[in-house]
């Protein structure tokens, strides 16, 4: 029986980076975080409302409205409010903030929404925005990573996704999430030897990395993946 191996997906729904907190602690942290996020979102909404009523300030700072909407969109992403985040980022674009990071964040909002809705329109919008971010900033590997994840799991364009993730890994060997993903891609396409080699090399590099909570979690997950490959 084929065993599942871990992939470190780019997710905004987790409790934290490799936390070992139990469920009750995790829920408590979520409540505290959500309360803080709600307060920050409300504060940004109030600033937007004030700016809407201050024509002179809008003329003096023509990009401020776009900055506020972009900031609010990022907070809404953290809160998992995908539709509201999409609206905020679209308003950021309408107000002059059309940089690669806004398109990437908009893609991330659509991608997270699509992971639950399975709606092809949302998937295509996520892809378009990731690609727009890469058009504006070709070396933006975070967007390339996310696009590869989308293509592999949600569009079944596996060969294209693998080639893209290989580029990300080649560009930055310290992008450990991309190496986890590439190993998973190989595994799911029955390239078992390649998958094992990815995790063996990743394990060796993680051992050299300075200890931290996230590195310790990466080591554990990489070890589990190698064990599953050995027991396959």
PDB file of C-alpha atoms in Angstrom:
ATOM      1  CA  UNK A   1       0.000   0.000   0.000  1.00  0.00           C
ATOM      2  CA  UNK A   2       1.366   3.400  -0.972  1.00  0.00           C
ATOM      3  CA  UNK A   3       1.996   5.500   2.130  1.00  0.00           C
ATOM      4  CA  UNK A   4       1.413   9.228   2.191  1.00  0.00           C
ATOM      5  CA  UNK A   5       4.436  11.432   2.687  1.00  0.00           C
ATOM      6  CA  UNK A   6       4.410  14.907   4.127  1.00  0.00           C
ATOM      7  CA  UNK A   7       4.463  18.030   2.023  1.00  0.00           C
ATOM      8  CA  UNK A   8       4.834  21.425   3.637  1.00  0.00           C
ATOM      9  CA  UNK A   9       2.149  23.352   1.817  1.00  0.00           C
ATOM     10  CA  UNK A  10       1.921  27.097   1.914  1.00  0.00           C
ATOM     11  CA  UNK A  11      -1.073  27.380   4.211  1.00  0.00           C
ATOM     12  CA  UNK A  12      -2.591  30.199   6.199  1.00  0.00           C
ATOM     13  CA  UNK A  13      -4.797  27.866   8.194  1.00  0.00           C
ATOM     14  CA  UNK A  14      -2.228  26.272  10.481  1.00  0.00           C
ATOM     15  CA  UNK A  15      -1.718  27.185  14.095  1.00  0.00           C
ATOM     16  CA  UNK A  16       1.909  28.025  13.546  1.00  0.00           C
ATOM     17  CA  UNK A  17       5.235  26.970  12.104  1.00  0.00           C
ATOM     18  CA  UNK A  18       5.813  23.498  13.453  1.00  0.00           C
ATOM     19  CA  UNK A  19       4.129  24.052  16.813  1.00  0.00           C
ATOM     20  CA  UNK A  20       3.806  21.120  19.197  1.00  0.00           C
ATOM     21  CA  UNK A  21       0.973  22.708  21.149  1.00  0.00           C
ATOM     22  CA  UNK A  22      -1.965  20.507  21.883  1.00  0.00           C
ATOM     23  CA  UNK A  23      -5.371  21.219  20.388  1.00  0.00           C
ATOM     24  CA  UNK A  24      -6.673  23.277  23.308  1.00  0.00           C
ATOM     25  CA  UNK A  25      -3.604  25.503  23.330  1.00  0.00           C
ATOM     26  CA  UNK A  26      -3.808  25.816  19.563  1.00  0.00           C
ATOM     27  CA  UNK A  27      -7.447  26.877  19.709  1.00  0.00           C
ATOM     28  CA  UNK A  28      -6.623  29.398  22.427  1.00  0.00           C
ATOM     29  CA  UNK A  29      -3.856  30.857  20.284  1.00  0.00           C
ATOM     30  CA  UNK A  30      -6.208  31.053  17.308  1.00  0.00           C
ATOM     31  CA  UNK A  31      -8.791  32.937  19.371  1.00  0.00           C
ATOM     32  CA  UNK A  32      -6.158  35.363  20.643  1.00  0.00           C
ATOM     33  CA  UNK A  33      -4.698  35.804  17.154  1.00  0.00           C
ATOM     34  CA  UNK A  34      -8.124  36.274  15.580  1.00  0.00           C
ATOM     35  CA  UNK A  35      -9.048  38.888  18.180  1.00  0.00           C
ATOM     36  CA  UNK A  36      -5.841  40.763  17.468  1.00  0.00           C
ATOM     37  CA  UNK A  37      -6.442  40.455  13.715  1.00  0.00           C
ATOM     38  CA  UNK A  38     -10.023  41.651  14.078  1.00  0.00           C
ATOM     39  CA  UNK A  39      -8.790  44.716  15.956  1.00  0.00           C
ATOM     40  CA  UNK A  40      -6.176  45.458  13.297  1.00  0.00           C
ATOM     41  CA  UNK A  41      -8.649  44.950  10.447  1.00  0.00           C
ATOM     42  CA  UNK A  42     -11.140  47.262  12.161  1.00  0.00           C
ATOM     43  CA  UNK A  43      -8.410  49.861  12.595  1.00  0.00           C
ATOM     44  CA  UNK A  44      -7.503  49.744   8.904  1.00  0.00           C
ATOM     45  CA  UNK A  45     -11.170  49.940   7.908  1.00  0.00           C
ATOM     46  CA  UNK A  46     -11.509  53.062  10.054  1.00  0.00           C
ATOM     47  CA  UNK A  47      -8.477  54.651   8.382  1.00  0.00           C
ATOM     48  CA  UNK A  48      -9.929  53.866   4.945  1.00  0.00           C
ATOM     49  CA  UNK A  49     -13.223  55.473   5.916  1.00  0.00           C
ATOM     50  CA  UNK A  50     -11.436  58.577   7.187  1.00  0.00           C
ATOM     51  CA  UNK A  51      -9.374  58.817   4.007  1.00  0.00           C
ATOM     52  CA  UNK A  52     -12.480  58.488   1.837  1.00  0.00           C
ATOM     53  CA  UNK A  53     -13.798  61.611   3.556  1.00  0.00           C
ATOM     54  CA  UNK A  54     -10.547  63.578   3.231  1.00  0.00           C
ATOM     55  CA  UNK A  55     -10.038  64.609  -0.391  1.00  0.00           C
ATOM     56  CA  UNK A  56      -7.021  66.778   0.386  1.00  0.00           C
ATOM     57  CA  UNK A  57      -5.179  63.919   2.047  1.00  0.00           C
ATOM     58  CA  UNK A  58      -5.996  61.608  -0.862  1.00  0.00           C
ATOM     59  CA  UNK A  59      -4.472  64.148  -3.256  1.00  0.00           C
ATOM     60  CA  UNK A  60      -1.433  64.609  -1.026  1.00  0.00           C
ATOM     61  CA  UNK A  61      -0.871  60.841  -0.664  1.00  0.00           C
ATOM     62  CA  UNK A  62      -2.319  59.284  -3.840  1.00  0.00           C
ATOM     63  CA  UNK A  63      -1.089  55.750  -3.063  1.00  0.00           C
ATOM     64  CA  UNK A  64      -2.111  55.671   0.588  1.00  0.00           C
ATOM     65  CA  UNK A  65      -5.535  54.177  -0.137  1.00  0.00           C
ATOM     66  CA  UNK A  66      -3.943  51.366  -2.120  1.00  0.00           C
ATOM     67  CA  UNK A  67      -1.484  50.722   0.704  1.00  0.00           C
ATOM     68  CA  UNK A  68      -4.300  50.523   3.237  1.00  0.00           C
ATOM     69  CA  UNK A  69      -6.297  48.070   1.127  1.00  0.00           C
ATOM     70  CA  UNK A  70      -3.192  45.943   0.546  1.00  0.00           C
ATOM     71  CA  UNK A  71      -2.435  45.906   4.263  1.00  0.00           C
ATOM     72  CA  UNK A  72      -6.028  44.979   5.052  1.00  0.00           C
ATOM     73  CA  UNK A  73      -5.932  42.204   2.453  1.00  0.00           C
ATOM     74  CA  UNK A  74      -2.890  40.680   4.128  1.00  0.00           C
ATOM     75  CA  UNK A  75      -4.593  40.759   7.522  1.00  0.00           C
ATOM     76  CA  UNK A  76      -7.714  39.161   6.018  1.00  0.00           C
ATOM     77  CA  UNK A  77      -5.530  36.428   4.508  1.00  0.00           C
ATOM     78  CA  UNK A  78      -4.141  35.725   7.971  1.00  0.00           C
ATOM     79  CA  UNK A  79      -7.708  35.509   9.255  1.00  0.00           C
ATOM     80  CA  UNK A  80      -8.711  33.079   6.491  1.00  0.00           C
ATOM     81  CA  UNK A  81     -11.358  35.448   5.106  1.00  0.00           C
ATOM     82  CA  UNK A  82     -10.697  34.699   1.458  1.00  0.00           C
ATOM     83  CA  UNK A  83     -13.547  36.612  -0.222  1.00  0.00           C
ATOM     84  CA  UNK A  84     -12.930  39.723   1.860  1.00  0.00           C
ATOM     85  CA  UNK A  85      -9.199  39.479   1.124  1.00  0.00           C
ATOM     86  CA  UNK A  86      -9.929  39.223  -2.607  1.00  0.00           C
ATOM     87  CA  UNK A  87     -12.052  42.382  -2.431  1.00  0.00           C
ATOM     88  CA  UNK A  88      -9.330  44.218  -0.517  1.00  0.00           C
ATOM     89  CA  UNK A  89      -6.561  43.297  -2.967  1.00  0.00           C
ATOM     90  CA  UNK A  90      -8.727  44.231  -5.946  1.00  0.00           C
ATOM     91  CA  UNK A  91      -9.298  47.613  -4.306  1.00  0.00           C
ATOM     92  CA  UNK A  92      -5.543  47.940  -3.784  1.00  0.00           C
ATOM     93  CA  UNK A  93      -5.067  47.386  -7.524  1.00  0.00           C
ATOM     94  CA  UNK A  94      -7.769  49.943  -8.346  1.00  0.00           C
ATOM     95  CA  UNK A  95      -5.978  52.451  -6.133  1.00  0.00           C
ATOM     96  CA  UNK A  96      -2.588  52.218  -7.787  1.00  0.00           C
ATOM     97  CA  UNK A  97      -0.937  49.322  -5.964  1.00  0.00           C
ATOM     98  CA  UNK A  98      -0.241  46.897  -8.801  1.00  0.00           C
ATOM     99  CA  UNK A  99       3.054  45.402  -7.690  1.00  0.00           C
ATOM    100  CA  UNK A 100       4.022  41.748  -7.847  1.00  0.00           C
ATOM    101  CA  UNK A 101       3.325  41.183  -4.149  1.00  0.00           C
ATOM    102  CA  UNK A 102      -0.313  42.292  -4.459  1.00  0.00           C
ATOM    103  CA  UNK A 103      -0.914  39.982  -7.426  1.00  0.00           C
ATOM    104  CA  UNK A 104       0.756  37.149  -5.531  1.00  0.00           C
ATOM    105  CA  UNK A 105      -1.401  37.750  -2.457  1.00  0.00           C
ATOM    106  CA  UNK A 106      -4.514  37.878  -4.627  1.00  0.00           C
ATOM    107  CA  UNK A 107      -3.481  34.561  -6.151  1.00  0.00           C
ATOM    108  CA  UNK A 108      -2.986  33.147  -2.669  1.00  0.00           C
ATOM    109  CA  UNK A 109      -6.481  34.243  -1.643  1.00  0.00           C
ATOM    110  CA  UNK A 110      -8.036  32.627  -4.716  1.00  0.00           C
ATOM    111  CA  UNK A 111      -5.865  29.534  -4.237  1.00  0.00           C
ATOM    112  CA  UNK A 112      -6.948  29.061  -0.630  1.00  0.00           C
ATOM    113  CA  UNK A 113     -10.565  29.628  -1.611  1.00  0.00           C
ATOM    114  CA  UNK A 114     -10.242  27.121  -4.455  1.00  0.00           C
ATOM    115  CA  UNK A 115      -8.728  24.486  -2.163  1.00  0.00           C
ATOM    116  CA  UNK A 116     -12.091  24.357  -0.402  1.00  0.00           C
ATOM    117  CA  UNK A 117     -14.514  25.231  -3.199  1.00  0.00           C
ATOM    118  CA  UNK A 118     -12.799  23.185  -5.970  1.00  0.00           C
ATOM    119  CA  UNK A 119     -14.230  25.858  -8.260  1.00  0.00           C
ATOM    120  CA  UNK A 120     -12.320  25.987 -11.549  1.00  0.00           C
ATOM    121  CA  UNK A 121     -12.921  29.718 -11.939  1.00  0.00           C
ATOM    122  CA  UNK A 122     -11.184  30.349  -8.602  1.00  0.00           C
ATOM    123  CA  UNK A 123      -8.345  28.004  -9.599  1.00  0.00           C
ATOM    124  CA  UNK A 124      -7.864  29.826 -12.906  1.00  0.00           C
ATOM    125  CA  UNK A 125      -7.897  33.211 -11.175  1.00  0.00           C
ATOM    126  CA  UNK A 126      -5.268  31.999  -8.720  1.00  0.00           C
ATOM    127  CA  UNK A 127      -3.127  30.834 -11.629  1.00  0.00           C
ATOM    128  CA  UNK A 128      -3.551  34.101 -13.532  1.00  0.00           C
ATOM    129  CA  UNK A 129      -2.517  36.195 -10.538  1.00  0.00           C
ATOM    130  CA  UNK A 130       0.515  34.026  -9.736  1.00  0.00           C
ATOM    131  CA  UNK A 131       1.588  34.293 -13.370  1.00  0.00           C
ATOM    132  CA  UNK A 132       1.060  38.061 -13.319  1.00  0.00           C
ATOM    133  CA  UNK A 133       3.259  38.313 -10.223  1.00  0.00           C
ATOM    134  CA  UNK A 134       5.951  36.333 -12.046  1.00  0.00           C
ATOM    135  CA  UNK A 135       5.590  38.494 -15.154  1.00  0.00           C
ATOM    136  CA  UNK A 136       6.323  41.541 -13.005  1.00  0.00           C
ATOM    137  CA  UNK A 137       9.057  39.819 -10.971  1.00  0.00           C
ATOM    138  CA  UNK A 138      10.416  36.732 -12.798  1.00  0.00           C
ATOM    139  CA  UNK A 139      12.649  35.746  -9.879  1.00  0.00           C
ATOM    140  CA  UNK A 140       9.797  35.706  -7.361  1.00  0.00           C
ATOM    141  CA  UNK A 141      10.221  32.107  -6.242  1.00  0.00           C
ATOM    142  CA  UNK A 142       7.468  32.254  -3.627  1.00  0.00           C
ATOM    143  CA  UNK A 143       4.957  32.832  -6.426  1.00  0.00           C
ATOM    144  CA  UNK A 144       6.562  30.132  -8.569  1.00  0.00           C
ATOM    145  CA  UNK A 145       6.364  27.680  -5.645  1.00  0.00           C
ATOM    146  CA  UNK A 146       2.680  28.444  -5.087  1.00  0.00           C
ATOM    147  CA  UNK A 147       1.912  28.211  -8.805  1.00  0.00           C
ATOM    148  CA  UNK A 148       3.623  24.808  -8.995  1.00  0.00           C
ATOM    149  CA  UNK A 149       1.539  23.560  -6.043  1.00  0.00           C
ATOM    150  CA  UNK A 150      -1.621  24.790  -7.773  1.00  0.00           C
ATOM    151  CA  UNK A 151      -0.719  23.199 -11.105  1.00  0.00           C
ATOM    152  CA  UNK A 152       0.183  19.848  -9.548  1.00  0.00           C
ATOM    153  CA  UNK A 153      -2.707  19.363  -7.146  1.00  0.00           C
ATOM    154  CA  UNK A 154      -5.547  21.426  -8.597  1.00  0.00           C
ATOM    155  CA  UNK A 155      -4.950  21.448 -12.361  1.00  0.00           C
ATOM    156  CA  UNK A 156      -3.251  18.070 -12.805  1.00  0.00           C
ATOM    157  CA  UNK A 157      -0.489  19.661 -14.885  1.00  0.00           C
ATOM    158  CA  UNK A 158       2.106  17.531 -13.164  1.00  0.00           C
ATOM    159  CA  UNK A 159       4.991  17.698 -15.651  1.00  0.00           C
ATOM    160  CA  UNK A 160       4.813  21.486 -15.786  1.00  0.00           C
ATOM    161  CA  UNK A 161       4.598  21.700 -11.993  1.00  0.00           C
ATOM    162  CA  UNK A 162       7.616  19.432 -11.516  1.00  0.00           C
ATOM    163  CA  UNK A 163       9.731  21.457 -13.952  1.00  0.00           C
ATOM    164  CA  UNK A 164       8.735  24.649 -12.172  1.00  0.00           C
ATOM    165  CA  UNK A 165       9.518  23.294  -8.694  1.00  0.00           C
ATOM    166  CA  UNK A 166      12.878  22.018  -9.955  1.00  0.00           C
ATOM    167  CA  UNK A 167      13.658  25.595 -11.027  1.00  0.00           C
ATOM    168  CA  UNK A 168      12.728  26.916  -7.580  1.00  0.00           C
ATOM    169  CA  UNK A 169      14.946  24.364  -5.833  1.00  0.00           C
ATOM    170  CA  UNK A 170      17.847  25.001  -8.218  1.00  0.00           C
ATOM    171  CA  UNK A 171      17.592  28.733  -7.550  1.00  0.00           C
ATOM    172  CA  UNK A 172      17.573  28.390  -3.757  1.00  0.00           C
ATOM    173  CA  UNK A 173      18.562  25.176  -1.995  1.00  0.00           C
ATOM    174  CA  UNK A 174      17.628  26.775   1.330  1.00  0.00           C
ATOM    175  CA  UNK A 175      13.991  26.978   0.253  1.00  0.00           C
ATOM    176  CA  UNK A 176      13.233  23.822   2.218  1.00  0.00           C
ATOM    177  CA  UNK A 177       9.477  23.852   1.573  1.00  0.00           C
ATOM    178  CA  UNK A 178      10.155  23.659  -2.147  1.00  0.00           C
ATOM    179  CA  UNK A 179      12.384  20.625  -1.639  1.00  0.00           C
ATOM    180  CA  UNK A 180       9.678  18.919   0.424  1.00  0.00           C
ATOM    181  CA  UNK A 181       7.227  19.658  -2.376  1.00  0.00           C
ATOM    182  CA  UNK A 182       9.550  18.387  -5.100  1.00  0.00           C
ATOM    183  CA  UNK A 183      10.044  15.129  -3.212  1.00  0.00           C
ATOM    184  CA  UNK A 184       6.285  14.753  -2.935  1.00  0.00           C
ATOM    185  CA  UNK A 185       5.820  15.517  -6.630  1.00  0.00           C
ATOM    186  CA  UNK A 186       8.287  12.780  -7.545  1.00  0.00           C
ATOM    187  CA  UNK A 187       6.625  10.370  -5.126  1.00  0.00           C
ATOM    188  CA  UNK A 188       3.132  10.984  -6.481  1.00  0.00           C
ATOM    189  CA  UNK A 189       4.361  10.411 -10.040  1.00  0.00           C
ATOM    190  CA  UNK A 190       6.114   7.144  -9.075  1.00  0.00           C
ATOM    191  CA  UNK A 191       9.632   8.549  -9.404  1.00  0.00           C
ATOM    192  CA  UNK A 192      10.529   6.872  -6.127  1.00  0.00           C
ATOM    193  CA  UNK A 193      14.310   6.937  -6.468  1.00  0.00           C
ATOM    194  CA  UNK A 194      14.236  10.656  -7.230  1.00  0.00           C
ATOM    195  CA  UNK A 195      11.931  11.266  -4.284  1.00  0.00           C
ATOM    196  CA  UNK A 196      14.216   9.348  -1.928  1.00  0.00           C
ATOM    197  CA  UNK A 197      17.255  11.241  -3.177  1.00  0.00           C
ATOM    198  CA  UNK A 198      15.523  14.579  -2.581  1.00  0.00           C
ATOM    199  CA  UNK A 199      14.719  13.684   1.023  1.00  0.00           C
ATOM    200  CA  UNK A 200      18.154  12.188   1.715  1.00  0.00           C
ATOM    201  CA  UNK A 201      19.856  15.363   0.504  1.00  0.00           C
ATOM    202  CA  UNK A 202      17.323  17.509   2.340  1.00  0.00           C
ATOM    203  CA  UNK A 203      17.893  15.558   5.563  1.00  0.00           C
ATOM    204  CA  UNK A 204      21.654  16.110   5.307  1.00  0.00           C
ATOM    205  CA  UNK A 205      21.211  19.855   4.750  1.00  0.00           C
ATOM    206  CA  UNK A 206      18.705  20.176   7.593  1.00  0.00           C
ATOM    207  CA  UNK A 207      21.221  18.578   9.961  1.00  0.00           C
ATOM    208  CA  UNK A 208      23.661  21.368   9.075  1.00  0.00           C
ATOM    209  CA  UNK A 209      21.083  24.127   9.636  1.00  0.00           C
ATOM    210  CA  UNK A 210      21.036  25.956  13.009  1.00  0.00           C
ATOM    211  CA  UNK A 211      18.478  24.564  15.438  1.00  0.00           C
ATOM    212  CA  UNK A 212      15.120  26.310  15.578  1.00  0.00           C
ATOM    213  CA  UNK A 213      11.553  25.200  16.147  1.00  0.00           C
ATOM    214  CA  UNK A 214      10.796  25.085  12.438  1.00  0.00           C
ATOM    215  CA  UNK A 215      14.075  23.322  11.547  1.00  0.00           C
ATOM    216  CA  UNK A 216      13.433  20.681  14.218  1.00  0.00           C
ATOM    217  CA  UNK A 217       9.969  20.135  12.747  1.00  0.00           C
ATOM    218  CA  UNK A 218      11.394  19.917   9.224  1.00  0.00           C
ATOM    219  CA  UNK A 219      13.902  17.297  10.385  1.00  0.00           C
ATOM    220  CA  UNK A 220      11.149  15.246  11.986  1.00  0.00           C
ATOM    221  CA  UNK A 221       8.919  15.410   8.924  1.00  0.00           C
ATOM    222  CA  UNK A 222      11.791  14.651   6.569  1.00  0.00           C
ATOM    223  CA  UNK A 223      12.690  11.617   8.683  1.00  0.00           C
ATOM    224  CA  UNK A 224       9.089  10.396   8.553  1.00  0.00           C
ATOM    225  CA  UNK A 225       9.070  10.765   4.780  1.00  0.00           C
ATOM    226  CA  UNK A 226      12.265   8.743   4.436  1.00  0.00           C
ATOM    227  CA  UNK A 227      10.860   6.054   6.727  1.00  0.00           C
ATOM    228  CA  UNK A 228       7.693   5.847   4.634  1.00  0.00           C
ATOM    229  CA  UNK A 229       9.785   5.541   1.488  1.00  0.00           C
ATOM    230  CA  UNK A 230      11.826   2.733   3.034  1.00  0.00           C
ATOM    231  CA  UNK A 231       8.657   0.900   4.127  1.00  0.00           C
ATOM    232  CA  UNK A 232       6.930   1.342   0.787  1.00  0.00           C
TER     233      UNK A 232
END
